[in-house]
GROMACS .gro file of C-alpha atoms in nm:
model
  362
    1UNK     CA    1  -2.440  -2.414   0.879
    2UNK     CA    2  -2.062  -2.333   0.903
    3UNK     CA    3  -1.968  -1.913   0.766
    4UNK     CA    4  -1.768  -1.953   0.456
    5UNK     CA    5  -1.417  -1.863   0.515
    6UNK     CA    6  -1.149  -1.669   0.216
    7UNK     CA    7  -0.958  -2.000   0.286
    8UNK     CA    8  -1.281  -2.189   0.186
    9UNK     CA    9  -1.262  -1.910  -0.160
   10UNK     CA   10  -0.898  -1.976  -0.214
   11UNK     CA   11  -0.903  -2.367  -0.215
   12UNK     CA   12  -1.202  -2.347  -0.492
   13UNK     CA   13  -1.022  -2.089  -0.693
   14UNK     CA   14  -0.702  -2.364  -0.660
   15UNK     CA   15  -0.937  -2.658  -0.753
   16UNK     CA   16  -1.148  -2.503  -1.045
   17UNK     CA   17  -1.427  -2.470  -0.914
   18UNK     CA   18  -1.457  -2.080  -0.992
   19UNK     CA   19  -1.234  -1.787  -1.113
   20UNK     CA   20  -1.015  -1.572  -0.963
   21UNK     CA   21  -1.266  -1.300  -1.091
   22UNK     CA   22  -1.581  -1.458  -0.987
   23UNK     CA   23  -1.402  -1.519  -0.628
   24UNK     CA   24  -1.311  -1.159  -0.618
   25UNK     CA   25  -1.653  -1.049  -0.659
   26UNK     CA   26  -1.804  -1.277  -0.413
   27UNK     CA   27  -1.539  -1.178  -0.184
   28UNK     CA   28  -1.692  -0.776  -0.201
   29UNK     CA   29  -2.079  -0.863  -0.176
   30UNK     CA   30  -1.977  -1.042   0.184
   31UNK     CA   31  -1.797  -0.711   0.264
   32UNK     CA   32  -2.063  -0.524   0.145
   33UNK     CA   33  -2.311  -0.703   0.336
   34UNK     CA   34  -2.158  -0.776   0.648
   35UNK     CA   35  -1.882  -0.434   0.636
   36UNK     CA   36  -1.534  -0.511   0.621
   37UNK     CA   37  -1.413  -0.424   0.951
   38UNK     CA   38  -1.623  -0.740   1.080
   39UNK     CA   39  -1.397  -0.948   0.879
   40UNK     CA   40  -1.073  -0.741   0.917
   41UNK     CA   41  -0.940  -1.074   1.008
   42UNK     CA   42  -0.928  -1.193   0.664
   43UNK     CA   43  -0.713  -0.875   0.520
   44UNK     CA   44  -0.383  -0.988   0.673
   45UNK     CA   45  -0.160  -1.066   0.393
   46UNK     CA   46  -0.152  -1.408   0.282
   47UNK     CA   47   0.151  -1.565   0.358
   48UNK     CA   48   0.180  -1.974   0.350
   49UNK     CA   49   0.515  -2.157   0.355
   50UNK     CA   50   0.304  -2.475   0.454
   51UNK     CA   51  -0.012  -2.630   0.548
   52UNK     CA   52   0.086  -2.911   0.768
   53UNK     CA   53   0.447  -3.132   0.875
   54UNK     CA   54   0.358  -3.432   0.583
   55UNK     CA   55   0.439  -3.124   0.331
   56UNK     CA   56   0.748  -3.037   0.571
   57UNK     CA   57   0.825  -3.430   0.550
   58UNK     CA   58   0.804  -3.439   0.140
   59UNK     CA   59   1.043  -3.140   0.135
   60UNK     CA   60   1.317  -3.332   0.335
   61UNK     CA   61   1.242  -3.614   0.089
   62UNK     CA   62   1.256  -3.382  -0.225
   63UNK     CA   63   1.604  -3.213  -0.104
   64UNK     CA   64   1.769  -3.533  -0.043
   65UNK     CA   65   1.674  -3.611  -0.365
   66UNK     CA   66   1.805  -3.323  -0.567
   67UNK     CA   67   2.115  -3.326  -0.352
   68UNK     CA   68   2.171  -3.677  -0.458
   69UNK     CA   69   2.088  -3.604  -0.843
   70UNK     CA   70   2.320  -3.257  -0.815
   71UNK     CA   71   2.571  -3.472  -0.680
   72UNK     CA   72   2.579  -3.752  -0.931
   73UNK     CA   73   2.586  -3.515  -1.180
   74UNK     CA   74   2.746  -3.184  -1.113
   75UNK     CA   75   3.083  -3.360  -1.065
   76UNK     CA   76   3.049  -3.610  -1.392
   77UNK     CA   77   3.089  -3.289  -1.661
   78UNK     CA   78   3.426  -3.095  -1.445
   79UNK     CA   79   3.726  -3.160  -1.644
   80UNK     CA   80   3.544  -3.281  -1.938
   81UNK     CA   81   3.615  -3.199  -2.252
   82UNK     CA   82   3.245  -3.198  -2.339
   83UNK     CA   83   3.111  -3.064  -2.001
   84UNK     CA   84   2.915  -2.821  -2.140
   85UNK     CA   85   2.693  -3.089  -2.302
   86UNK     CA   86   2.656  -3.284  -1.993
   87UNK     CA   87   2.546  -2.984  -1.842
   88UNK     CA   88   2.319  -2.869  -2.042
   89UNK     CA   89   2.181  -3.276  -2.067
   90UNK     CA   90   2.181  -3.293  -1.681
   91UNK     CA   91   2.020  -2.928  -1.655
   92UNK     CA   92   1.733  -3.021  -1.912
   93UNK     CA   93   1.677  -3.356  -1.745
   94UNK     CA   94   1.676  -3.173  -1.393
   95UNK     CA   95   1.425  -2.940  -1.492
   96UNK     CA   96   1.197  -3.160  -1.688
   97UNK     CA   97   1.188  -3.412  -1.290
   98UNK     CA   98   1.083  -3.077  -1.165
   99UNK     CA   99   0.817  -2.994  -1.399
  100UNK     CA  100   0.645  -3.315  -1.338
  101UNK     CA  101   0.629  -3.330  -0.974
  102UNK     CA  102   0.522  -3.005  -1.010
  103UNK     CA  103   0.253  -3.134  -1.178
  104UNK     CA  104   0.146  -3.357  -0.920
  105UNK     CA  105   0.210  -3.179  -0.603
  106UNK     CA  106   0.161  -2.836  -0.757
  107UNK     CA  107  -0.170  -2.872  -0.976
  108UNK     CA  108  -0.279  -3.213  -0.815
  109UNK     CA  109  -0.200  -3.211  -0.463
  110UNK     CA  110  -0.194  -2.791  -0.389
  111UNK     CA  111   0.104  -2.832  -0.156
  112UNK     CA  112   0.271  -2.496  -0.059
  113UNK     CA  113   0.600  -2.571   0.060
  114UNK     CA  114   0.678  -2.860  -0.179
  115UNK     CA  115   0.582  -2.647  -0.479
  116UNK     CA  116   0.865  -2.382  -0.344
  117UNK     CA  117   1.118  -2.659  -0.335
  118UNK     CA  118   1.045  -2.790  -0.700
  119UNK     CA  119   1.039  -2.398  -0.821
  120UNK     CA  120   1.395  -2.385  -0.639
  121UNK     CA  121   1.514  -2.676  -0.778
  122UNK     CA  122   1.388  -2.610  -1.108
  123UNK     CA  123   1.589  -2.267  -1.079
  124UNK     CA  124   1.875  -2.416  -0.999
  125UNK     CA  125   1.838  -2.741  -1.268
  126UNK     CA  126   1.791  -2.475  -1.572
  127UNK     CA  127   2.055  -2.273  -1.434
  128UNK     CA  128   2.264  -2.573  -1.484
  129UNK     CA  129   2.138  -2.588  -1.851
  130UNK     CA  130   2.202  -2.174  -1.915
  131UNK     CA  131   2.593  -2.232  -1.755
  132UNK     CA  132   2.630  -2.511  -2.036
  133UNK     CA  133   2.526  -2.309  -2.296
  134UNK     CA  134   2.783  -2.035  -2.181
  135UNK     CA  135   3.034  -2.308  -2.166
  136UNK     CA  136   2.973  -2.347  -2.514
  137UNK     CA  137   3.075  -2.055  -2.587
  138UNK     CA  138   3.323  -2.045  -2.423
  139UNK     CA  139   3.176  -1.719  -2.175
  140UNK     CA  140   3.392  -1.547  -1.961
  141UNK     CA  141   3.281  -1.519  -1.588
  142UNK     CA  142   3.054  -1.209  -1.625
  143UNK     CA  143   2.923  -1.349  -1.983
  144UNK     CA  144   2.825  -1.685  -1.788
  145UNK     CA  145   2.652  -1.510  -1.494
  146UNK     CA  146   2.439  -1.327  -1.789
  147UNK     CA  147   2.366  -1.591  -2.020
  148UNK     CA  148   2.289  -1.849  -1.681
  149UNK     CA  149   2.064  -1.547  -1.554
  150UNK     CA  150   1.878  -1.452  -1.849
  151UNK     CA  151   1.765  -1.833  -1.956
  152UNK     CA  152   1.676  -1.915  -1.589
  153UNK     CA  153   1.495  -1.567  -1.564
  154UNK     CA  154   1.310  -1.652  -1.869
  155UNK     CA  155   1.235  -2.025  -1.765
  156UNK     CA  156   1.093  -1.893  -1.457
  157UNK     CA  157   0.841  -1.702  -1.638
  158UNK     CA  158   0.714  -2.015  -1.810
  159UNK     CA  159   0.716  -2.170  -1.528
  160UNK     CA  160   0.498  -1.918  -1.374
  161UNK     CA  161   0.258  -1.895  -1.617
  162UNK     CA  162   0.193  -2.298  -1.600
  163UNK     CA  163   0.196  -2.328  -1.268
  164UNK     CA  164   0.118  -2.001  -1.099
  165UNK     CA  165   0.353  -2.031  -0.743
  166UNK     CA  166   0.353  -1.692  -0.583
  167UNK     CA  167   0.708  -1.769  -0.466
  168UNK     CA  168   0.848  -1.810  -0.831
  169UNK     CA  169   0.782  -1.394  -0.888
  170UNK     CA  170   1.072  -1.378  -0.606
  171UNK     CA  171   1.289  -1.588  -0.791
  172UNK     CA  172   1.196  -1.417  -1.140
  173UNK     CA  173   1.297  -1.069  -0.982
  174UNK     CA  174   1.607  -1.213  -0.822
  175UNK     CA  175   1.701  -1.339  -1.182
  176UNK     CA  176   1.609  -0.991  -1.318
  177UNK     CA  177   1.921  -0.856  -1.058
  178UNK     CA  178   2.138  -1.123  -1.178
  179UNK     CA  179   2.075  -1.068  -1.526
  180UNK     CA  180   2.129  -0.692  -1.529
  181UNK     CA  181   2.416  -0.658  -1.274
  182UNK     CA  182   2.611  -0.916  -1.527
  183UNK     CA  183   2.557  -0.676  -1.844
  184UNK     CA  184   2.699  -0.428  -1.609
  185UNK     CA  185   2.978  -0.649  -1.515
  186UNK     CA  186   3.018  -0.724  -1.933
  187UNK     CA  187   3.104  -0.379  -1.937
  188UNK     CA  188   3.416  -0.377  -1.738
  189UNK     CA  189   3.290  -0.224  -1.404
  190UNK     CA  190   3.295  -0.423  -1.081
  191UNK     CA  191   3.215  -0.382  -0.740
  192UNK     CA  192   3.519  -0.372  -0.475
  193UNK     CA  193   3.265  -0.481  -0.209
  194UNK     CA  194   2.912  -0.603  -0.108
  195UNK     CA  195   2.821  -0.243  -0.007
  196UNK     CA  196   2.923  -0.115  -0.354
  197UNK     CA  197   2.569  -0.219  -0.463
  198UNK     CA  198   2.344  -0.024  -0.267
  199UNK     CA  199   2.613   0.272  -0.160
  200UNK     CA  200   2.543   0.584  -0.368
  201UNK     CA  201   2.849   0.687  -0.324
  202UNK     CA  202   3.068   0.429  -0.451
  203UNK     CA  203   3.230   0.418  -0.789
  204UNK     CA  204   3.011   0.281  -1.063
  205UNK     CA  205   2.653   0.278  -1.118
  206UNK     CA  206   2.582  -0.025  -0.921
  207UNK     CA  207   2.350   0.097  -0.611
  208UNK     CA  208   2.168   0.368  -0.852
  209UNK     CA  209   2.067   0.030  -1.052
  210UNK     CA  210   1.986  -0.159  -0.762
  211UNK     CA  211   1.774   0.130  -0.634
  212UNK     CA  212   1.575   0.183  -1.021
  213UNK     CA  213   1.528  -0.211  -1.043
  214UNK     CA  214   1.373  -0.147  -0.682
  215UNK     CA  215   1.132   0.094  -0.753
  216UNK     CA  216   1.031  -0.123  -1.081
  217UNK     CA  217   0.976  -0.395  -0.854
  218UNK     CA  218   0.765  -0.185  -0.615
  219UNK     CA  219   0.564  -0.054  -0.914
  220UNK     CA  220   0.500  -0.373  -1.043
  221UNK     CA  221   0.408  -0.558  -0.680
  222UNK     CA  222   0.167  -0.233  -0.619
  223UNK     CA  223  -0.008  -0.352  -0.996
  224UNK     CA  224  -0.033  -0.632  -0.872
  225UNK     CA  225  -0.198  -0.553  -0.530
  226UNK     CA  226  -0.433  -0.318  -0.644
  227UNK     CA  227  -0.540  -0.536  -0.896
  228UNK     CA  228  -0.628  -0.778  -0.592
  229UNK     CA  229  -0.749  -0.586  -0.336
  230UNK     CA  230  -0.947  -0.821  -0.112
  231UNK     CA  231  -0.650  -1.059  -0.126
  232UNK     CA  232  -0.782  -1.362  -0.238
  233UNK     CA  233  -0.631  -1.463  -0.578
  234UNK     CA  234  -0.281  -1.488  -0.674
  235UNK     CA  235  -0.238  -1.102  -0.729
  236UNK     CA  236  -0.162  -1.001  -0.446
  237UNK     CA  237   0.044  -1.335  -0.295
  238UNK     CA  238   0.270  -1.254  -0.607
  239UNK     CA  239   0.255  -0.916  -0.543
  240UNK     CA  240   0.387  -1.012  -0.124
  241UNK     CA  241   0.717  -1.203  -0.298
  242UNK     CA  242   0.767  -0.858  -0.494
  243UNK     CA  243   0.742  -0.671  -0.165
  244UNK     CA  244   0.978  -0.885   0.021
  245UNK     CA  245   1.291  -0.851  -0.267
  246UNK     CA  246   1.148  -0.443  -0.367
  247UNK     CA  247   1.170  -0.320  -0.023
  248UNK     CA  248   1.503  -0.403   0.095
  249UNK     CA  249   1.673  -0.306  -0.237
  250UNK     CA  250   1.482   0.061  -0.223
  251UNK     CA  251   1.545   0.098   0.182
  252UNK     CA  252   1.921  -0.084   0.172
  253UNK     CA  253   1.994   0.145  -0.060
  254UNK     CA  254   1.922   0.508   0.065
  255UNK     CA  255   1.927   0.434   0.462
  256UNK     CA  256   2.276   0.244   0.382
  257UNK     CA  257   2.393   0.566   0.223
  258UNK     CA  258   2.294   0.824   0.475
  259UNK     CA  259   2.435   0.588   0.749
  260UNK     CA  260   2.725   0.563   0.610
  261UNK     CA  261   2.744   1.022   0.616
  262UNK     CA  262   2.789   0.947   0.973
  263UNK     CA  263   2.656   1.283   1.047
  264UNK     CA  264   2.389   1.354   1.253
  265UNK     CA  265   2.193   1.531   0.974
  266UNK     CA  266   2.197   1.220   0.790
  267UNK     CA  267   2.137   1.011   1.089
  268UNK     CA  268   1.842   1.208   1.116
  269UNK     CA  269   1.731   1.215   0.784
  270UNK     CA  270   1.743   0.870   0.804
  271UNK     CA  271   1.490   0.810   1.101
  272UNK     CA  272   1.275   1.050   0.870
  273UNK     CA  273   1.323   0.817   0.588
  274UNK     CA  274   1.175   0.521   0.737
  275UNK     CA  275   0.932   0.685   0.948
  276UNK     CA  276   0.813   0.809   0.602
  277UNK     CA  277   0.815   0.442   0.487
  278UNK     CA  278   0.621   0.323   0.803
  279UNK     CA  279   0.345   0.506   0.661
  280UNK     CA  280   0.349   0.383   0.328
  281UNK     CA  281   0.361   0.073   0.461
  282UNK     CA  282   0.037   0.143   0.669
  283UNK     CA  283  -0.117   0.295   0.356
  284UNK     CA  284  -0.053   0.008   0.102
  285UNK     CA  285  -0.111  -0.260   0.372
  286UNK     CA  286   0.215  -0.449   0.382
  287UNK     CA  287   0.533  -0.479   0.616
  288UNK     CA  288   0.816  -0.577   0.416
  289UNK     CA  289   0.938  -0.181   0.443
  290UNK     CA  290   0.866  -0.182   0.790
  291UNK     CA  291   1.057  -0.505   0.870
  292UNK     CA  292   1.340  -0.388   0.589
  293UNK     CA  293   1.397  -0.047   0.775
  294UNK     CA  294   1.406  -0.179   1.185
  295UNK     CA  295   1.791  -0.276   1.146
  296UNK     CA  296   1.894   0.086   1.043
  297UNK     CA  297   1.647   0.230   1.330
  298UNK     CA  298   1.882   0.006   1.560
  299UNK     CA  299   2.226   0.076   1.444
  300UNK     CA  300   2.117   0.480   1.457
  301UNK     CA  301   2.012   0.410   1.806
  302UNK     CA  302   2.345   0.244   1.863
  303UNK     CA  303   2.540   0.529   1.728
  304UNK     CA  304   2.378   0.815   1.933
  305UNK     CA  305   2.285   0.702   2.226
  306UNK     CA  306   2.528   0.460   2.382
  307UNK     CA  307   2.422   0.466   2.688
  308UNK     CA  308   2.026   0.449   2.641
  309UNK     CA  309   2.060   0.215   2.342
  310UNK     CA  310   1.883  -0.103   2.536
  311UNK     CA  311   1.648   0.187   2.632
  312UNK     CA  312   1.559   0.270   2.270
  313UNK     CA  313   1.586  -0.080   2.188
  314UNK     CA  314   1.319  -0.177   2.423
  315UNK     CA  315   1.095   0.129   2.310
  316UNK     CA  316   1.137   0.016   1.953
  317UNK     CA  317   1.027  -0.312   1.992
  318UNK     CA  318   0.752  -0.241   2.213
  319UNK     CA  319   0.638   0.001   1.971
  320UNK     CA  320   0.654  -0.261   1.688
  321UNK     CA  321   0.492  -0.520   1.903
  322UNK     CA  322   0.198  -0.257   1.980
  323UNK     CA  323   0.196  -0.220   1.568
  324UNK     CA  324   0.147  -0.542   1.513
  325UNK     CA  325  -0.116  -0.589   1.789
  326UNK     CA  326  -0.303  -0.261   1.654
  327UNK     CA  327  -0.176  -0.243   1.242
  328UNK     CA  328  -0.592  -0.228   1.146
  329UNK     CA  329  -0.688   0.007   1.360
  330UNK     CA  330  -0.423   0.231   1.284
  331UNK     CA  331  -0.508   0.154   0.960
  332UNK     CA  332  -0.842   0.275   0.975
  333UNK     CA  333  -0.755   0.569   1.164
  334UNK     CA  334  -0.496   0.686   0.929
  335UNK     CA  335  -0.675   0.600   0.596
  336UNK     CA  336  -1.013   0.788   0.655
  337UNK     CA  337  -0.821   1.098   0.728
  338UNK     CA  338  -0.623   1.047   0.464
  339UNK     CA  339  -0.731   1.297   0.162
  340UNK     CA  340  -0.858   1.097  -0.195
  341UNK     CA  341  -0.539   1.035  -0.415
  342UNK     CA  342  -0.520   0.824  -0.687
  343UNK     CA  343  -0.571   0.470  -0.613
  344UNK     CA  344  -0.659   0.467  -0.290
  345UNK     CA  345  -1.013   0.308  -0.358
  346UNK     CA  346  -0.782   0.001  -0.515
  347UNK     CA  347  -0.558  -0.048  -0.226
  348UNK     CA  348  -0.727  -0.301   0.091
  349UNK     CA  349  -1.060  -0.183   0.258
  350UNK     CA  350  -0.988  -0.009   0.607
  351UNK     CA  351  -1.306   0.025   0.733
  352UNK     CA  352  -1.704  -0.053   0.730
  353UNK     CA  353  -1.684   0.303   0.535
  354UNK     CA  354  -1.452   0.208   0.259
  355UNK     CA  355  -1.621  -0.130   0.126
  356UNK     CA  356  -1.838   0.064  -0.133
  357UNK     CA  357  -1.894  -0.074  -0.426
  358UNK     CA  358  -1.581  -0.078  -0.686
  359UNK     CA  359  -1.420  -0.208  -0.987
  360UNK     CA  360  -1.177  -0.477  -0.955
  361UNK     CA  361  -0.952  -0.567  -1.250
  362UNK     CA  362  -0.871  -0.853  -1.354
   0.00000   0.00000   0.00000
């Protein structure tokens, strides 16, 4: 008889077959029976763009489409005097396409990467629909990237709830950004440059928001990890989206800053910085900070030691290749000596020592 797998979990959570909670639970008898570092293999974080080339295939298909329906109709309502209604028409009709082939290759078919396309295109179909309604009345540019912002942001969230794609929490948080750097733009204040939104030290209070709306995000992915531990229901795949737009706006933001000092204090404040993150990373079990923080590592090496940079270069990514190779073990290691803080029986299991029995909320 062929071992049940998490993937073998997962598709009967997707299909209805049982709940998230009831897969949870079955998910921490098998570690408790069989100990957790025997099936370390299975606490990688789950990351699917696809499952095989047909789904590749029906994403060409569904991009040609939208392009062709984008085209047809994003030109028809420029100029016009009532372009705001054909945009908010188009937008609606746009988004209700997406809906239903969401329905059928989201909730019928389980596809991963077409269900990213449709929540993309449904983004940018509703979008359509909130730039109409600012049309209508008759927004300036930073009321139009609000108004466009908050309705998608807010569409998204329905969407999420009916349809439950991981991906769309990344798109919800991007729209979050949007929507708050455009009341900031309301206001009067804009950025000279790119950099203005993550350097501290430029005028206006555009990095210190990035940086807050950062740490919410990180809170919020963190909920939703440790509500998930085991990584098997759509917790903690949100909860990887979260990571991936969180950690670059937190790191960005400081290491961007104390590179741009140019000192070597800062410099090396800034290797402290991310070696500080490194561990976090270890700790909560994910790599977005790690992958987030490797450019700054680089351009530091670049600065200070010109003529051993390839050197440093080549250490660093033998070091991250030996991280990879190693990340449970170092895992284990590092978590058992670790003192008790709070949470830390909620974050993944490290070892055959940590799968004791424990809550999991739901």
């Amino acid at each position: 008889m062929s071992e049940l797998t998490r993937d073998d979990i997962r598709a009967a959570v997707a299909s209805g077959f049982i709940t998230e909670a009831q897969a949870a639970s079955i998910v921490t008898l098998s570690d408790e029976r069989r100990g957790v570092r025997d099936r370390m293999s299975g606490l990688d974080e789950p990351f699917e763009l696809f499952r095989g080339f047909n789904e590749i295939f029906i994403v060409v298909g569904l991009v040609i489409l939208f392009s062709g329906w984008a085209g047809l109709t994003g030109l028809s309502f420029i100029g016009s005097s009532q372009g705001y209604l054909l945009a908010m028409l188009f937008g609606c009709m746009g988004a209700g396409a997406m809906v239903a082939l969401a329905a059928y290759f989201t909730m019928k078919r389980r596809m991963v990467a077409p269900s990213i396309a449709i929540a993309i295109m449904f983004a940018l179909s509703v979008s359509q629909f909130g730039l109409g309604v600012a049309w209508a009345f008759d927004a300036e540019a930073p009321q139009e990237l609000t108004i466009t912002a908050l309705i998608t942001t807010l569409a998204l969230a329905v969407y999420f709830i009916r349809f439950r794609v991981p991906f769309v929490v990344a798109l919800i948080s991007i729209g979050v950004f949007a929507t708050c750097f455009g009341l900031v733009f309301i206001g009067g204040r804009f950025p000279d440059n790119i950099e203005d939104l993550f350097l501290l030290s430029a005028d206006g209070p555009f990095a210190i928001l990035t940086f807050v709306l950062g740490i919410i995000g990180f809170c919020i992915a963190m909920w939703f990890d440790m509500g998930d531990p085991h990584r098997v229901m759509l917790r903690s795949r949100a909860g990887f989206w979260l990571h991936i737009i969180a950690a670059p706006a937190i790191i960005n933001t400081v290491a961007l800053t104390l590179f741009s000092v140019g000192t070597i204090l800062a410099q090396t404040v800034l290797v402290v910085f991310v070696a500080a993150l490194a561990i976090v990373a270890v700790v909560i079990d994910r790599r977005s900070f790690l992958v987030s923080g490797v450019g700054y590592i680089v351009a530091v090496a670049v600065t200070l030691l010109e003529d051993q940079v390839f050197v440093a270069i080549l250490a660093l990514g033998l070091g991250l290749v030996l991280l990879g190779a190693k990340w449970e073990n170092l895992r284990g290691w590092m978590m058992t000596r670790l003192p008790d803080f709070p949470g830390k029986t909620r974050l993944p299991p490290w070892s055959v020592s940590s799968a004791e029995p424990r809550q999991v909320e739901h």
